[in-house]
């Protein structure tokens, strides 16, 4: 399991836009320079984020991208799924059946249960993380995320 380039860069672009929320917006060239990405790739990812309702474009010479809603209302799990999908989906078994049409373990598969539990754990964590927690410094974000994890653990006890 890997985080794709599209997920990584898309989230970085969204964070860049969020950090410039108090300004007139972040343009494609500005984002491209700041993140070390091609303008074409930034345009592709901003289009995906705009169509998903996370950002809006502002027209004009000083136009750019701004958040479509407050950072605390942007759920990271949903963003990651828009950018790349889930780590595991039910279609996974169809895609990795080997040379056969159906996986030899399609009826009773302990590996599938592992992937499902990993996906459930990732979903439960990311469902509680908003863009707001990621806007601050790495150290501050770490503390906020650790606090969320501890809150989730306490709630389950």
CSV table of N, CA and C in Angstrom, one decimal:
chain,number,residue,atom,x,y,z
A,1,UNK,N,0.8,-1.2,0.0
A,1,UNK,CA,0.0,0.0,0.0
A,1,UNK,C,0.9,1.2,0.0
A,2,UNK,N,0.6,2.1,-0.9
A,2,UNK,CA,1.3,3.4,-1.0
A,2,UNK,C,0.4,4.5,-1.2
A,3,UNK,N,0.8,5.7,-0.7
A,3,UNK,CA,0.2,6.9,-1.0
A,3,UNK,C,0.6,7.3,-2.4
A,4,UNK,N,-0.3,7.6,-3.3
A,4,UNK,CA,0.0,7.9,-4.7
A,4,UNK,C,0.5,9.4,-4.7
A,5,UNK,N,1.2,9.7,-5.8
A,5,UNK,CA,1.7,11.0,-6.1
A,5,UNK,C,0.5,12.0,-6.1
A,6,UNK,N,-0.5,11.5,-6.8
A,6,UNK,CA,-1.7,12.4,-6.9
A,6,UNK,C,-2.3,12.7,-5.5
A,7,UNK,N,-2.3,11.8,-4.6
A,7,UNK,CA,-2.8,12.0,-3.3
A,7,UNK,C,-1.9,13.0,-2.5
A,8,UNK,N,-0.6,12.7,-2.6
A,8,UNK,CA,0.3,13.6,-1.9
A,8,UNK,C,0.3,15.0,-2.4
A,9,UNK,N,0.4,15.1,-3.7
A,9,UNK,CA,0.5,16.5,-4.3
A,9,UNK,C,-0.9,17.2,-4.2
A,10,UNK,N,-1.9,16.5,-4.4
A,10,UNK,CA,-3.3,17.1,-4.2
A,10,UNK,C,-3.5,17.6,-2.8
A,11,UNK,N,-3.1,16.9,-1.8
A,11,UNK,CA,-3.2,17.3,-0.5
A,11,UNK,C,-2.3,18.5,-0.2
A,12,UNK,N,-1.1,18.5,-0.7
A,12,UNK,CA,-0.2,19.6,-0.6
A,12,UNK,C,-0.7,20.9,-1.2
A,13,UNK,N,-1.3,20.7,-2.4
A,13,UNK,CA,-1.9,21.8,-3.1
A,13,UNK,C,-3.1,22.4,-2.3
A,14,UNK,N,-3.9,21.5,-1.7
A,14,UNK,CA,-5.0,22.0,-0.9
A,14,UNK,C,-4.5,22.7,0.3
A,15,UNK,N,-3.5,22.2,0.9
A,15,UNK,CA,-2.9,22.9,2.1
A,15,UNK,C,-2.3,24.2,1.7
A,16,UNK,N,-1.7,24.3,0.6
A,16,UNK,CA,-1.1,25.6,0.1
A,16,UNK,C,-2.2,26.6,-0.1
A,17,UNK,N,-3.3,26.2,-0.7
A,17,UNK,CA,-4.4,27.1,-0.9
A,17,UNK,C,-5.0,27.5,0.5
A,18,UNK,N,-5.1,26.6,1.4
A,18,UNK,CA,-5.7,26.9,2.7
A,18,UNK,C,-4.8,27.9,3.5
A,19,UNK,N,-3.5,27.8,3.3
A,19,UNK,CA,-2.6,28.7,4.0
A,19,UNK,C,-2.6,30.1,3.4
A,20,UNK,N,-3.1,30.2,2.2
A,20,UNK,CA,-3.2,31.5,1.6
A,20,UNK,C,-4.7,32.0,1.6
A,21,UNK,N,-5.5,31.5,2.5
A,21,UNK,CA,-6.9,31.8,2.5
A,21,UNK,C,-7.2,33.2,2.8
A,22,UNK,N,-6.3,33.9,3.6
A,22,UNK,CA,-6.6,35.3,3.9
A,22,UNK,C,-6.2,36.2,2.8
A,23,UNK,N,-5.5,35.7,1.8
A,23,UNK,CA,-5.1,36.5,0.7
A,23,UNK,C,-6.1,36.4,-0.4
A,24,UNK,N,-5.7,36.9,-1.6
A,24,UNK,CA,-6.6,36.8,-2.8
A,24,UNK,C,-6.7,35.5,-3.4
A,25,UNK,N,-6.0,34.5,-3.0
A,25,UNK,CA,-6.0,33.2,-3.6
A,25,UNK,C,-4.6,32.8,-4.1
A,26,UNK,N,-4.5,31.6,-4.4
A,26,UNK,CA,-3.2,31.0,-4.9
A,26,UNK,C,-3.4,30.6,-6.3
A,27,UNK,N,-2.5,31.2,-7.2
A,27,UNK,CA,-2.6,30.9,-8.6
A,27,UNK,C,-1.8,29.7,-8.9
A,28,UNK,N,-2.1,29.1,-10.1
A,28,UNK,CA,-1.4,27.9,-10.5
A,28,UNK,C,0.2,28.1,-10.6
A,29,UNK,N,0.6,29.2,-11.1
A,29,UNK,CA,2.1,29.5,-11.1
A,29,UNK,C,2.7,29.6,-9.7
A,30,UNK,N,1.9,30.2,-8.8
A,30,UNK,CA,2.4,30.3,-7.4
A,30,UNK,C,2.5,29.0,-6.8
A,31,UNK,N,1.5,28.2,-7.0
A,31,UNK,CA,1.5,26.8,-6.4
A,31,UNK,C,2.5,26.0,-7.0
A,32,UNK,N,2.7,26.1,-8.3
A,32,UNK,CA,3.7,25.3,-9.0
A,32,UNK,C,5.1,25.6,-8.5
A,33,UNK,N,5.4,26.9,-8.4
A,33,UNK,CA,6.7,27.3,-7.8
A,33,UNK,C,6.9,26.8,-6.4
A,34,UNK,N,5.9,27.0,-5.6
A,34,UNK,CA,6.0,26.7,-4.1
A,34,UNK,C,6.2,25.2,-3.9
A,35,UNK,N,5.5,24.4,-4.7
A,35,UNK,CA,5.5,22.9,-4.5
A,35,UNK,C,6.4,22.1,-5.4
A,36,UNK,N,7.0,22.8,-6.3
A,36,UNK,CA,8.0,22.1,-7.2
A,36,UNK,C,7.3,21.2,-8.2
A,37,UNK,N,6.1,21.6,-8.7
A,37,UNK,CA,5.3,20.8,-9.6
A,37,UNK,C,5.1,21.5,-10.9
A,38,UNK,N,4.9,20.8,-11.9
A,38,UNK,CA,4.6,21.5,-13.2
A,38,UNK,C,3.2,22.2,-13.1
A,39,UNK,N,3.1,23.2,-13.9
A,39,UNK,CA,1.9,24.0,-13.9
A,39,UNK,C,0.7,23.1,-14.4
A,40,UNK,N,1.0,22.2,-15.4
A,40,UNK,CA,0.0,21.3,-16.0
A,40,UNK,C,-0.5,20.4,-14.9
A,41,UNK,N,0.4,19.9,-14.1
A,41,UNK,CA,0.0,18.9,-13.0
A,41,UNK,C,-0.8,19.6,-11.9
A,42,UNK,N,-0.4,20.8,-11.6
A,42,UNK,CA,-1.2,21.6,-10.6
A,42,UNK,C,-2.6,21.9,-11.2
A,43,UNK,N,-2.6,22.3,-12.5
A,43,UNK,CA,-3.9,22.5,-13.1
A,43,UNK,C,-4.8,21.3,-13.0
A,44,UNK,N,-4.3,20.1,-13.3
A,44,UNK,CA,-5.0,18.9,-13.3
A,44,UNK,C,-5.6,18.6,-11.9
A,45,UNK,N,-4.7,18.8,-10.9
A,45,UNK,CA,-5.2,18.5,-9.5
A,45,UNK,C,-6.1,19.6,-8.9
A,46,UNK,N,-5.9,20.8,-9.3
A,46,UNK,CA,-6.8,21.9,-8.8
A,46,UNK,C,-8.2,21.7,-9.5
A,47,UNK,N,-8.2,21.2,-10.7
A,47,UNK,CA,-9.5,20.9,-11.4
A,47,UNK,C,-10.2,19.8,-10.6
A,48,UNK,N,-9.5,18.7,-10.2
A,48,UNK,CA,-10.1,17.6,-9.4
A,48,UNK,C,-10.7,18.2,-8.1
A,49,UNK,N,-9.9,19.0,-7.4
A,49,UNK,CA,-10.3,19.5,-6.1
A,49,UNK,C,-11.5,20.5,-6.3
A,50,UNK,N,-11.5,21.3,-7.4
A,50,UNK,CA,-12.6,22.2,-7.7
A,50,UNK,C,-13.9,21.4,-8.0
A,51,UNK,N,-13.8,20.4,-8.8
A,51,UNK,CA,-15.0,19.6,-9.2
A,51,UNK,C,-15.5,18.9,-7.9
A,52,UNK,N,-14.7,18.6,-7.0
A,52,UNK,CA,-15.1,17.9,-5.8
A,52,UNK,C,-15.7,18.9,-4.7
A,53,UNK,N,-15.6,20.2,-5.0
A,53,UNK,CA,-16.2,21.2,-4.1
A,53,UNK,C,-15.3,21.6,-3.0
A,54,UNK,N,-14.0,21.4,-3.1
A,54,UNK,CA,-13.1,21.8,-2.0
A,54,UNK,C,-12.5,23.2,-2.3
A,55,UNK,N,-12.4,23.6,-3.5
A,55,UNK,CA,-11.8,24.9,-3.8
A,55,UNK,C,-12.7,25.6,-4.9
A,56,UNK,N,-12.5,26.9,-4.9
A,56,UNK,CA,-13.2,27.7,-6.0
A,56,UNK,C,-12.1,28.5,-6.7
A,57,UNK,N,-12.3,28.8,-7.9
A,57,UNK,CA,-11.4,29.7,-8.7
A,57,UNK,C,-11.9,31.1,-8.7
A,58,UNK,N,-11.0,32.0,-8.5
A,58,UNK,CA,-11.4,33.4,-8.6
A,58,UNK,C,-10.8,34.0,-9.9
A,59,UNK,N,-11.7,34.6,-10.7
A,59,UNK,CA,-11.3,35.1,-12.0
A,59,UNK,C,-10.4,36.4,-11.9
A,60,UNK,N,-9.9,36.7,-13.1
A,60,UNK,CA,-9.2,38.0,-13.1
A,60,UNK,C,-7.7,37.9,-13.1
A,61,UNK,N,-7.0,39.0,-13.3
A,61,UNK,CA,-5.6,39.1,-13.3
A,61,UNK,C,-4.9,38.6,-12.0
A,62,UNK,N,-5.6,38.9,-10.9
A,62,UNK,CA,-5.1,38.5,-9.6
A,62,UNK,C,-5.8,37.3,-9.1
A,63,UNK,N,-6.5,36.6,-10.0
A,63,UNK,CA,-7.3,35.4,-9.6
A,63,UNK,C,-6.4,34.3,-9.1
A,64,UNK,N,-7.1,33.3,-8.6
A,64,UNK,CA,-6.4,32.1,-8.1
A,64,UNK,C,-7.4,31.2,-7.5
A,65,UNK,N,-7.0,30.3,-6.6
A,65,UNK,CA,-7.9,29.4,-6.0
A,65,UNK,C,-8.0,29.7,-4.5
A,66,UNK,N,-9.2,29.5,-4.0
A,66,UNK,CA,-9.5,29.7,-2.6
A,66,UNK,C,-10.3,28.5,-2.1
A,67,UNK,N,-10.3,28.3,-0.8
A,67,UNK,CA,-11.1,27.2,-0.3
A,67,UNK,C,-12.6,27.5,-0.5
A,68,UNK,N,-13.3,26.5,-0.8
A,68,UNK,CA,-14.8,26.6,-1.1
A,68,UNK,C,-15.6,26.6,0.3
A,69,UNK,N,-14.9,26.1,1.3
A,69,UNK,CA,-15.6,26.0,2.6
A,69,UNK,C,-14.5,26.1,3.7
A,70,UNK,N,-14.8,26.4,4.9
A,70,UNK,CA,-13.8,26.5,6.0
A,70,UNK,C,-13.0,25.2,6.1
A,71,UNK,N,-11.7,25.4,6.4
A,71,UNK,CA,-10.8,24.3,6.6
A,71,UNK,C,-11.3,23.2,7.6
A,72,UNK,N,-12.0,23.6,8.6
A,72,UNK,CA,-12.5,22.7,9.6
A,72,UNK,C,-13.6,21.8,9.0
A,73,UNK,N,-14.2,22.2,7.9
A,73,UNK,CA,-15.2,21.4,7.3
A,73,UNK,C,-14.7,20.5,6.1
A,74,UNK,N,-13.4,20.5,5.9
A,74,UNK,CA,-12.9,19.7,4.9
A,74,UNK,C,-12.3,18.4,5.5
A,75,UNK,N,-12.9,17.3,5.3
A,75,UNK,CA,-12.5,16.0,5.9
A,75,UNK,C,-11.4,15.4,5.0
A,76,UNK,N,-10.3,15.0,5.7
A,76,UNK,CA,-9.1,14.5,4.9
A,76,UNK,C,-9.4,13.1,4.3
A,77,UNK,N,-10.2,12.3,5.0
A,77,UNK,CA,-10.6,11.0,4.4
A,77,UNK,C,-11.3,11.2,3.1
A,78,UNK,N,-12.2,12.1,3.0
A,78,UNK,CA,-12.9,12.4,1.8
A,78,UNK,C,-12.0,12.9,0.7
A,79,UNK,N,-11.1,13.8,1.1
A,79,UNK,CA,-10.2,14.4,0.1
A,79,UNK,C,-9.3,13.3,-0.5
A,80,UNK,N,-8.8,12.4,0.4
A,80,UNK,CA,-7.9,11.4,-0.1
A,80,UNK,C,-8.6,10.4,-1.1
A,81,UNK,N,-9.9,10.2,-0.8
A,81,UNK,CA,-10.7,9.3,-1.7
A,81,UNK,C,-11.0,10.0,-3.0
A,82,UNK,N,-11.2,11.3,-3.0
A,82,UNK,CA,-11.4,12.0,-4.2
A,82,UNK,C,-10.1,12.0,-5.1
A,83,UNK,N,-9.0,12.1,-4.4
A,83,UNK,CA,-7.7,12.2,-5.1
A,83,UNK,C,-7.2,10.8,-5.6
A,84,UNK,N,-7.6,9.7,-4.9
A,84,UNK,CA,-7.0,8.4,-5.3
A,84,UNK,C,-7.8,7.2,-4.9
A,85,UNK,N,-8.8,7.4,-4.1
A,85,UNK,CA,-9.6,6.2,-3.8
A,85,UNK,C,-9.2,5.6,-2.4
A,86,UNK,N,-9.8,4.5,-2.1
A,86,UNK,CA,-9.5,3.8,-0.8
A,86,UNK,C,-8.2,3.0,-1.0
A,87,UNK,N,-7.6,2.6,0.1
A,87,UNK,CA,-6.5,1.7,0.0
A,87,UNK,C,-7.0,0.3,-0.4
A,88,UNK,N,-8.2,-0.1,0.1
A,88,UNK,CA,-8.8,-1.4,-0.2
A,88,UNK,C,-10.2,-1.1,-0.6
A,89,UNK,N,-10.7,-1.8,-1.6
A,89,UNK,CA,-12.1,-1.8,-2.0
A,89,UNK,C,-12.5,-3.2,-2.3
A,90,UNK,N,-13.8,-3.5,-2.4
A,90,UNK,CA,-14.3,-4.8,-2.8
A,90,UNK,C,-13.8,-5.3,-4.1
A,91,UNK,N,-13.5,-4.4,-5.0
A,91,UNK,CA,-13.0,-4.7,-6.4
A,91,UNK,C,-11.5,-5.2,-6.3
A,92,UNK,N,-10.9,-5.0,-5.2
A,92,UNK,CA,-9.5,-5.4,-5.0
A,92,UNK,C,-9.3,-6.9,-5.4
A,93,UNK,N,-10.2,-7.7,-4.9
A,93,UNK,CA,-10.0,-9.2,-5.1
A,93,UNK,C,-10.2,-9.5,-6.6
A,94,UNK,N,-11.0,-8.8,-7.3
A,94,UNK,CA,-11.2,-9.0,-8.7
A,94,UNK,C,-9.9,-8.6,-9.5
A,95,UNK,N,-9.3,-7.5,-9.0
A,95,UNK,CA,-8.1,-7.0,-9.7
A,95,UNK,C,-6.9,-7.9,-9.5
A,96,UNK,N,-6.8,-8.6,-8.4
A,96,UNK,CA,-5.7,-9.4,-8.0
A,96,UNK,C,-6.0,-10.9,-7.9
A,97,UNK,N,-6.7,-11.4,-8.9
A,97,UNK,CA,-7.1,-12.8,-8.8
A,97,UNK,C,-6.0,-13.8,-9.4
A,98,UNK,N,-4.9,-13.2,-9.8
A,98,UNK,CA,-3.9,-14.1,-10.4
A,98,UNK,C,-4.3,-14.3,-11.9
A,99,UNK,N,-3.9,-15.5,-12.4
A,99,UNK,CA,-4.2,-15.8,-13.8
A,99,UNK,C,-5.6,-16.4,-13.9
A,100,UNK,N,-6.3,-16.6,-12.9
A,100,UNK,CA,-7.6,-17.1,-12.9
A,100,UNK,C,-8.7,-15.9,-12.9
A,101,UNK,N,-9.9,-16.3,-13.4
A,101,UNK,CA,-10.9,-15.3,-13.4
A,101,UNK,C,-11.3,-14.9,-12.0
A,102,UNK,N,-11.4,-15.8,-11.1
A,102,UNK,CA,-11.7,-15.6,-9.7
A,102,UNK,C,-10.6,-16.0,-8.8
A,103,UNK,N,-10.4,-15.3,-7.8
A,103,UNK,CA,-9.3,-15.6,-6.8
A,103,UNK,C,-9.6,-16.9,-6.2
A,104,UNK,N,-8.6,-17.7,-6.0
A,104,UNK,CA,-8.8,-19.1,-5.4
A,104,UNK,C,-9.2,-19.0,-4.0
A,105,UNK,N,-9.1,-17.8,-3.4
A,105,UNK,CA,-9.5,-17.6,-2.0
A,105,UNK,C,-10.7,-16.7,-1.9
A,106,UNK,N,-11.5,-16.6,-2.9
A,106,UNK,CA,-12.6,-15.7,-2.9
A,106,UNK,C,-13.7,-16.0,-1.9
A,107,UNK,N,-13.8,-17.3,-1.5
A,107,UNK,CA,-14.9,-17.6,-0.5
A,107,UNK,C,-14.4,-17.4,0.9
A,108,UNK,N,-13.2,-17.8,1.2
A,108,UNK,CA,-12.6,-17.8,2.6
A,108,UNK,C,-11.2,-17.2,2.5
A,109,UNK,N,-11.1,-15.9,2.8
A,109,UNK,CA,-9.8,-15.3,2.6
A,109,UNK,C,-9.4,-14.5,3.9
A,110,UNK,N,-8.4,-14.9,4.6
A,110,UNK,CA,-8.0,-14.2,5.8
A,110,UNK,C,-7.2,-13.0,5.4
A,111,UNK,N,-6.6,-13.0,4.2
A,111,UNK,CA,-5.9,-11.8,3.8
A,111,UNK,C,-6.8,-10.6,3.5
A,112,UNK,N,-8.0,-10.9,2.9
A,112,UNK,CA,-9.0,-9.9,2.7
A,112,UNK,C,-9.4,-9.3,4.0
A,113,UNK,N,-9.6,-10.1,5.0
A,113,UNK,CA,-10.0,-9.5,6.3
A,113,UNK,C,-9.0,-8.6,6.8
A,114,UNK,N,-7.7,-8.9,6.6
A,114,UNK,CA,-6.6,-8.0,7.0
A,114,UNK,C,-6.7,-6.6,6.3
A,115,UNK,N,-6.9,-6.7,5.0
A,115,UNK,CA,-7.0,-5.4,4.2
A,115,UNK,C,-8.2,-4.6,4.6
A,116,UNK,N,-9.3,-5.3,4.9
A,116,UNK,CA,-10.5,-4.6,5.3
A,116,UNK,C,-10.3,-3.9,6.7
A,117,UNK,N,-9.6,-4.6,7.6
A,117,UNK,CA,-9.4,-4.0,8.9
A,117,UNK,C,-8.4,-2.8,8.8
A,118,UNK,N,-7.4,-2.9,7.9
A,118,UNK,CA,-6.5,-1.8,7.7
A,118,UNK,C,-7.3,-0.6,7.2
A,119,UNK,N,-8.2,-0.9,6.2
A,119,UNK,CA,-9.0,0.2,5.6
A,119,UNK,C,-9.9,0.8,6.7
A,120,UNK,N,-10.5,0.0,7.5
A,120,UNK,CA,-11.4,0.5,8.5
A,120,UNK,C,-10.6,1.4,9.5
A,121,UNK,N,-9.4,1.0,9.9
A,121,UNK,CA,-8.6,1.8,10.8
A,121,UNK,C,-8.2,3.1,10.2
A,122,UNK,N,-7.8,3.1,8.9
A,122,UNK,CA,-7.4,4.3,8.2
A,122,UNK,C,-8.6,5.2,8.1
A,123,UNK,N,-9.8,4.7,7.8
A,123,UNK,CA,-11.0,5.5,7.7
A,123,UNK,C,-11.4,6.1,9.0
A,124,UNK,N,-11.3,5.3,10.1
A,124,UNK,CA,-11.7,5.9,11.4
A,124,UNK,C,-10.8,7.0,11.8
A,125,UNK,N,-9.5,6.9,11.5
A,125,UNK,CA,-8.6,8.0,11.8
A,125,UNK,C,-8.8,9.2,11.0
A,126,UNK,N,-8.8,9.0,9.6
A,126,UNK,CA,-8.8,10.1,8.7
A,126,UNK,C,-10.2,10.8,8.8
A,127,UNK,N,-11.3,10.1,9.2
A,127,UNK,CA,-12.6,10.7,9.3
A,127,UNK,C,-12.6,11.8,10.4
A,128,UNK,N,-11.6,11.7,11.3
A,128,UNK,CA,-11.6,12.7,12.4
A,128,UNK,C,-10.5,13.8,12.2
A,129,UNK,N,-9.9,13.8,11.0
A,129,UNK,CA,-8.9,14.8,10.7
A,129,UNK,C,-9.5,15.8,9.7
A,130,UNK,N,-9.4,17.1,10.0
A,130,UNK,CA,-9.8,18.1,9.0
A,130,UNK,C,-8.6,18.8,8.5
A,131,UNK,N,-8.8,19.5,7.4
A,131,UNK,CA,-7.7,20.3,6.8
A,131,UNK,C,-7.1,21.3,7.8
A,132,UNK,N,-8.0,21.8,8.7
A,132,UNK,CA,-7.5,22.7,9.7
A,132,UNK,C,-6.4,22.2,10.6
A,133,UNK,N,-6.4,20.9,10.9
A,133,UNK,CA,-5.4,20.3,11.7
A,133,UNK,C,-4.0,20.2,11.0
A,134,UNK,N,-4.1,20.3,9.7
A,134,UNK,CA,-2.8,20.2,8.9
A,134,UNK,C,-2.2,21.5,8.5
A,135,UNK,N,-3.0,22.6,8.7
A,135,UNK,CA,-2.5,23.9,8.2
A,135,UNK,C,-1.3,24.4,9.0
A,136,UNK,N,-1.2,24.0,10.3
A,136,UNK,CA,-0.1,24.5,11.2
A,136,UNK,C,1.2,23.8,10.9
A,137,UNK,N,2.2,24.1,11.7
A,137,UNK,CA,3.5,23.5,11.5
A,137,UNK,C,3.4,22.0,11.8
A,138,UNK,N,4.4,21.3,11.4
A,138,UNK,CA,4.4,19.8,11.5
A,138,UNK,C,4.3,19.4,13.0
A,139,UNK,N,5.0,20.1,13.8
A,139,UNK,CA,4.9,19.7,15.3
A,139,UNK,C,3.5,20.0,15.8
A,140,UNK,N,3.0,21.1,15.5
A,140,UNK,CA,1.6,21.4,16.0
A,140,UNK,C,0.6,20.5,15.4
A,141,UNK,N,0.7,20.1,14.1
A,141,UNK,CA,-0.2,19.1,13.5
A,141,UNK,C,0.0,17.8,14.2
A,142,UNK,N,1.2,17.4,14.5
A,142,UNK,CA,1.4,16.1,15.2
A,142,UNK,C,0.7,16.1,16.5
A,143,UNK,N,0.8,17.1,17.3
A,143,UNK,CA,0.1,17.2,18.6
A,143,UNK,C,-1.4,17.1,18.4
A,144,UNK,N,-1.9,17.9,17.4
A,144,UNK,CA,-3.4,17.8,17.2
A,144,UNK,C,-3.9,16.4,16.8
A,145,UNK,N,-3.1,15.8,15.9
A,145,UNK,CA,-3.5,14.5,15.5
A,145,UNK,C,-3.4,13.4,16.6
A,146,UNK,N,-2.3,13.5,17.4
A,146,UNK,CA,-2.2,12.6,18.5
A,146,UNK,C,-3.3,12.8,19.5
A,147,UNK,N,-3.7,14.1,19.8
A,147,UNK,CA,-4.8,14.3,20.6
A,147,UNK,C,-6.1,13.7,20.1
A,148,UNK,N,-6.3,13.8,18.8
A,148,UNK,CA,-7.5,13.1,18.2
A,148,UNK,C,-7.4,11.6,18.4
A,149,UNK,N,-6.3,11.0,18.1
A,149,UNK,CA,-6.1,9.6,18.3
A,149,UNK,C,-6.4,9.2,19.8
A,150,UNK,N,-5.9,9.9,20.7
A,150,UNK,CA,-6.1,9.6,22.1
A,150,UNK,C,-7.6,9.8,22.5
A,151,UNK,N,-8.2,10.8,21.9
A,151,UNK,CA,-9.7,11.0,22.1
A,151,UNK,C,-10.5,9.8,21.6
A,152,UNK,N,-10.1,9.3,20.4
A,152,UNK,CA,-10.8,8.2,19.8
A,152,UNK,C,-10.6,6.9,20.7
A,153,UNK,N,-9.3,6.7,21.1
A,153,UNK,CA,-9.1,5.5,22.0
A,153,UNK,C,-9.9,5.6,23.3
A,154,UNK,N,-9.9,6.8,23.9
A,154,UNK,CA,-10.7,6.9,25.1
A,154,UNK,C,-12.2,6.7,24.9
A,155,UNK,N,-12.7,7.2,23.8
A,155,UNK,CA,-14.1,7.0,23.5
A,155,UNK,C,-14.5,5.5,23.3
A,156,UNK,N,-13.5,4.7,22.8
A,156,UNK,CA,-13.8,3.3,22.6
A,156,UNK,C,-13.7,2.5,23.9
A,157,UNK,N,-13.1,3.0,24.9
A,157,UNK,CA,-12.9,2.3,26.2
A,157,UNK,C,-14.2,2.4,27.0
